[in-house]
mmCIF file of C-alpha atoms in Angstrom:
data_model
loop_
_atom_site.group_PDB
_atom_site.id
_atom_site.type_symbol
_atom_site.label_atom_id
_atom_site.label_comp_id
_atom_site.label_asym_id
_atom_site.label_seq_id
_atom_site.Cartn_x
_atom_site.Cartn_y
_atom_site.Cartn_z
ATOM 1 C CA UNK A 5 13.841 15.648 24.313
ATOM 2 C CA UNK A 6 17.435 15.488 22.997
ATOM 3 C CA UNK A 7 16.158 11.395 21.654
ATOM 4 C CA UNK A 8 13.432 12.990 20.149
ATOM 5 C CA UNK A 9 15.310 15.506 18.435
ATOM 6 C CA UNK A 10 18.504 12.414 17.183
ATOM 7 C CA UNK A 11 15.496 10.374 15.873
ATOM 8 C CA UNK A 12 13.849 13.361 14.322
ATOM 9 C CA UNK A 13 17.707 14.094 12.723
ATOM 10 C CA UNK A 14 17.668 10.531 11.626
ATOM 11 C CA UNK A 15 14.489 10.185 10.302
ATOM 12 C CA UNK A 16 15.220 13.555 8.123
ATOM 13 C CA UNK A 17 18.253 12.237 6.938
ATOM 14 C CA UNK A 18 17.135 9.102 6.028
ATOM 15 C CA UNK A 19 14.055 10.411 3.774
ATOM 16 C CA UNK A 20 16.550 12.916 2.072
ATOM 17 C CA UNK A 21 18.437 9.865 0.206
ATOM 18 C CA UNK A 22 15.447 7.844 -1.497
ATOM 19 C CA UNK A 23 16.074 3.796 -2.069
ATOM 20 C CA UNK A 24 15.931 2.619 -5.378
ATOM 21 C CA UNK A 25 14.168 -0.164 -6.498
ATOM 22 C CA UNK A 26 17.857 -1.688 -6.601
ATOM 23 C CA UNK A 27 19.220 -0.976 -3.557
ATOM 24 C CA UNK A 28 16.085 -2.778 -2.027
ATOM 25 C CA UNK A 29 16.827 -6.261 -3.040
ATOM 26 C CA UNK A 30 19.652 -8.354 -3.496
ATOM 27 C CA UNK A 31 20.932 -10.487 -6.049
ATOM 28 C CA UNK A 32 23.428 -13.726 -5.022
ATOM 29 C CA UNK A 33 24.413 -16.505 -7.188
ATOM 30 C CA UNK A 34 23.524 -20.343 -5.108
ATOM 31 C CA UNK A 35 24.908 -23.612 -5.938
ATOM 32 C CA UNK A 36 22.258 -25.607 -7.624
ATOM 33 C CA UNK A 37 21.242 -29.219 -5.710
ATOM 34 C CA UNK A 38 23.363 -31.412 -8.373
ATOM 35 C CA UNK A 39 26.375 -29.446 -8.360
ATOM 36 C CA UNK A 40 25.949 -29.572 -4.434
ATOM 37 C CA UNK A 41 25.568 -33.621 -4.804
ATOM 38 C CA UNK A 42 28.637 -33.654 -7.190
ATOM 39 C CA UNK A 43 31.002 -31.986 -4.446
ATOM 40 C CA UNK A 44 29.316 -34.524 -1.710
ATOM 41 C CA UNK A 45 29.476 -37.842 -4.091
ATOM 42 C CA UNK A 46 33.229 -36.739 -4.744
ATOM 43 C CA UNK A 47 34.403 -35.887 -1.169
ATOM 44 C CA UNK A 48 32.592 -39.359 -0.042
ATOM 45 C CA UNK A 49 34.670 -41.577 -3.241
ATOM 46 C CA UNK A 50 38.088 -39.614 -1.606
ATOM 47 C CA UNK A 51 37.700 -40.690 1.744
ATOM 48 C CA UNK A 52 36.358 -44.065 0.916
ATOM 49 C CA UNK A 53 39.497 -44.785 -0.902
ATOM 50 C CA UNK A 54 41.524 -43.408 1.810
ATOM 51 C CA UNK A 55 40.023 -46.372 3.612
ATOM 52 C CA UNK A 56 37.464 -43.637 5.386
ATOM 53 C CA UNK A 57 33.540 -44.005 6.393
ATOM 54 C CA UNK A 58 32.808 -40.040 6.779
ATOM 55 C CA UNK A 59 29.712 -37.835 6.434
ATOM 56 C CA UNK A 60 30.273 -34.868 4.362
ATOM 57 C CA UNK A 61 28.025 -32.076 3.504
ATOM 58 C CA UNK A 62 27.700 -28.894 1.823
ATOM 59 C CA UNK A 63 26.344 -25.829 2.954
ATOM 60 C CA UNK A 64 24.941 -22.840 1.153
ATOM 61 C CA UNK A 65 26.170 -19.350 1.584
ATOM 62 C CA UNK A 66 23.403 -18.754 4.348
ATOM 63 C CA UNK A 67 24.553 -22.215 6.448
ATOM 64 C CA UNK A 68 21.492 -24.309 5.424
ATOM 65 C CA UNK A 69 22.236 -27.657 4.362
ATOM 66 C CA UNK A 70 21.707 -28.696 0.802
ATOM 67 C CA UNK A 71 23.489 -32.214 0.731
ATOM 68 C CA UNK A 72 24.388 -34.498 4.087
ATOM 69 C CA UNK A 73 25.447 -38.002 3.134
ATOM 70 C CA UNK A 74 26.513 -40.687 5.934
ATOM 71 C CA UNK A 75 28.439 -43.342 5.139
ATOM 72 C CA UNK A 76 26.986 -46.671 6.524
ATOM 73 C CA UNK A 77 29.922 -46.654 8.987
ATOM 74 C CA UNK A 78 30.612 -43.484 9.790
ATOM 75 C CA UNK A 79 30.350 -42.252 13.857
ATOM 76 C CA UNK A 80 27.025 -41.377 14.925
ATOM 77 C CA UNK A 81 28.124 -37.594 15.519
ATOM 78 C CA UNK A 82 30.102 -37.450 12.145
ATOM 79 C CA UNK A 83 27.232 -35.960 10.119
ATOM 80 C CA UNK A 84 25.974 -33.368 13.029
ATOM 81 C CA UNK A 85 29.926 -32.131 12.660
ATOM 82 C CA UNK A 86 29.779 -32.652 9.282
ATOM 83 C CA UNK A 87 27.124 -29.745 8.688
ATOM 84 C CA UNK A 88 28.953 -27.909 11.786
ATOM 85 C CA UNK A 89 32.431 -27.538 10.101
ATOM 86 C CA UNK A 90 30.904 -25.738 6.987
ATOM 87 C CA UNK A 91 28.475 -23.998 9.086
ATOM 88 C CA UNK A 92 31.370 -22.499 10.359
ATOM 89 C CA UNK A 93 33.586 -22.220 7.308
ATOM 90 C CA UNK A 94 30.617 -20.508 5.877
ATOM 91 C CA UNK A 95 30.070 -18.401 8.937
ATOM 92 C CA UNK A 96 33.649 -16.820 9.100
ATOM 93 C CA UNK A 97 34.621 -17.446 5.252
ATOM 94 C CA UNK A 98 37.925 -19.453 6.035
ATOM 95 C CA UNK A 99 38.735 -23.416 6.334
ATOM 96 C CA UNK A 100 38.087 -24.655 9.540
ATOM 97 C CA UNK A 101 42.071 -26.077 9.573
ATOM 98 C CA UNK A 102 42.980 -22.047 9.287
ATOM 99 C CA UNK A 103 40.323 -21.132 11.672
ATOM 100 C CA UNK A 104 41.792 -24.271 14.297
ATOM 101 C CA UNK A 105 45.470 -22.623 13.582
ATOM 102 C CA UNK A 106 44.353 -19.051 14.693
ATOM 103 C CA UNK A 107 42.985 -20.727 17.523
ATOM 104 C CA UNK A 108 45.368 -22.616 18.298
ATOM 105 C CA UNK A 109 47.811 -19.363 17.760
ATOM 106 C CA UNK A 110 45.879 -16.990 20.365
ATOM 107 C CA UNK A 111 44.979 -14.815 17.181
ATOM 108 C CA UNK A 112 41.398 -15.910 17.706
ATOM 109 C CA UNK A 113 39.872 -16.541 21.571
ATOM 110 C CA UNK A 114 39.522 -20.628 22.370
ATOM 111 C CA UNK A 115 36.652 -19.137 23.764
ATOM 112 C CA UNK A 116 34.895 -18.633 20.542
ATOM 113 C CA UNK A 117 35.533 -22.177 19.597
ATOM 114 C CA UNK A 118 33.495 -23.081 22.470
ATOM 115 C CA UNK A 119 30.500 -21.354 20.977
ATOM 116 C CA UNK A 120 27.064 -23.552 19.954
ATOM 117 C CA UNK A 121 27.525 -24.819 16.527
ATOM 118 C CA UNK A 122 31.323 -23.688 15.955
ATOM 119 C CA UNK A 123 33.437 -26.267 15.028
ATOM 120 C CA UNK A 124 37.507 -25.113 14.272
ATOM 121 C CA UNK A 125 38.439 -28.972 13.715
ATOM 122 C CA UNK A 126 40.204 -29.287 9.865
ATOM 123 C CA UNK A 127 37.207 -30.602 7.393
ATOM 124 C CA UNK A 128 35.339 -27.585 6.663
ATOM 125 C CA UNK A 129 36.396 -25.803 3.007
ATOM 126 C CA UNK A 130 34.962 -22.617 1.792
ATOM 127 C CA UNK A 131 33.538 -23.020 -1.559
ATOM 128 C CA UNK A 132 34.319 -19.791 -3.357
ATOM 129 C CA UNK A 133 33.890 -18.781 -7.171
ATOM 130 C CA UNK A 134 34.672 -14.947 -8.624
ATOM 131 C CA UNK A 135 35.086 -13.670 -4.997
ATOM 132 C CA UNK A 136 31.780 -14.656 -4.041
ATOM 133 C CA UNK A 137 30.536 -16.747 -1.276
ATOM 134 C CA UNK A 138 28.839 -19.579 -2.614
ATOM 135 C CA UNK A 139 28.733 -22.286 0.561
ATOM 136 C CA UNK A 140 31.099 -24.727 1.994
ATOM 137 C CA UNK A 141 31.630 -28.148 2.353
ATOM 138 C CA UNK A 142 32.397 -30.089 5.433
ATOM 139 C CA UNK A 143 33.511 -33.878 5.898
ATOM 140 C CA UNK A 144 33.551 -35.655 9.299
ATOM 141 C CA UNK A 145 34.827 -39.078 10.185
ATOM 142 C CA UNK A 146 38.387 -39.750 9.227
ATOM 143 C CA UNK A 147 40.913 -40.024 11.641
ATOM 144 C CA UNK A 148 42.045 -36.409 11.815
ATOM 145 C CA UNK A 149 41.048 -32.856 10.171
ATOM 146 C CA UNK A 150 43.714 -32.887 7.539
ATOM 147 C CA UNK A 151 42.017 -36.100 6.568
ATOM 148 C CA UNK A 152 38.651 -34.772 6.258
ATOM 149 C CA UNK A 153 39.773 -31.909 4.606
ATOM 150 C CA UNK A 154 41.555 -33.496 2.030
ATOM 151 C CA UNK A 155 38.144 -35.173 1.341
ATOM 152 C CA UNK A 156 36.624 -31.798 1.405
ATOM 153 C CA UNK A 157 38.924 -30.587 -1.181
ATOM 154 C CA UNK A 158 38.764 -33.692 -3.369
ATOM 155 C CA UNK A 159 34.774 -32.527 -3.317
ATOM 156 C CA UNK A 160 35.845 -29.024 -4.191
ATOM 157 C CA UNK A 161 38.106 -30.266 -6.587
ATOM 158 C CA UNK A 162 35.218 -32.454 -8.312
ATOM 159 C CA UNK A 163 32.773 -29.317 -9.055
ATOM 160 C CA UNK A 164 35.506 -26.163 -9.374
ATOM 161 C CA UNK A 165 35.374 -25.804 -13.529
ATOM 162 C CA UNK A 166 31.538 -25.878 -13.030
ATOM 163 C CA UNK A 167 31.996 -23.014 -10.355
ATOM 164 C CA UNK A 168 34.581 -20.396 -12.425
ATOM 165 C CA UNK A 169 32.587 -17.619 -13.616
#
């Protein structure tokens, strides 16, 4: 009885505010394919000239790939982590090299890092523009995080006056 009477409450209480037409769907703004490319074509030329054979990729705000390039060299799990690192960038709206920090500081549970998919290893960059989550990029391969995230960033770098709105 007293479930019957909370979802009769909530049922009441929910009809008494209507939805608008509005607050029923929602608007985001998406990174078209080229500008997606751009970052990827950019963040590949960076490592390349740092000597690097990476895969790099970029995300959109929901985690699905849009771009994955492998270099003809790069490791066999390179673009798997590649896609991982801004998965996760994407998935807790920081760079991975913060996220491996906090981890690495007890602020956030090594535990978590253990989780399917996560990867806190520098390389993933949040790709932001007016405070809104647009995607992320993420670059696997070079001999360190700071190294793929510099690639990252050169990606970022490549596409950021097309992104300022």
């Amino acid at each position: 009885m007293k479930i019957l009477r909370s979802c009769l409450l909530a049922a009441a209480a929910a009809s008494a505010f209507p939805v608008h037409a509005e607050e029923a769907t929602v608007t985001y703004k998406s990174l078209s394919p080229d500008v997606a490319l751009e970052a990827v074509q950019a963040a590949l030329k960076q490592c390349r000239a740092d000597g690097y054979q990476v895969a790099v990729a970029v995300v959109d705000r929901f985690g699905e790939p849009q771009v994955l390039i492998r270099d003809r060299f790069a490791g066999l799990p390179a673009p798997t982590i590649a896609v991982d690192k801004a998965w996760t960038s994407v998935g807790f709206r920081a760079n991975t090299s913060d996220l491996a920090k906090s981890v690495a500081s007890g602020d956030i549970s090594a535990r978590l890092a253990s989780l399917p998919r996560i990867m806190m290893l520098g390389g993933g960059v949040v790709i932001e523009a007016g405070g809104t989550l647009l995607g992320a990029i993420g670059v696997s391969g070079a001999p360190g995080g700071d190294k793929d995230e510099a690639c990252a960033r050169a990606g970022l770098a490549a596409i950021r006056d097309k992104l300022d709105f």
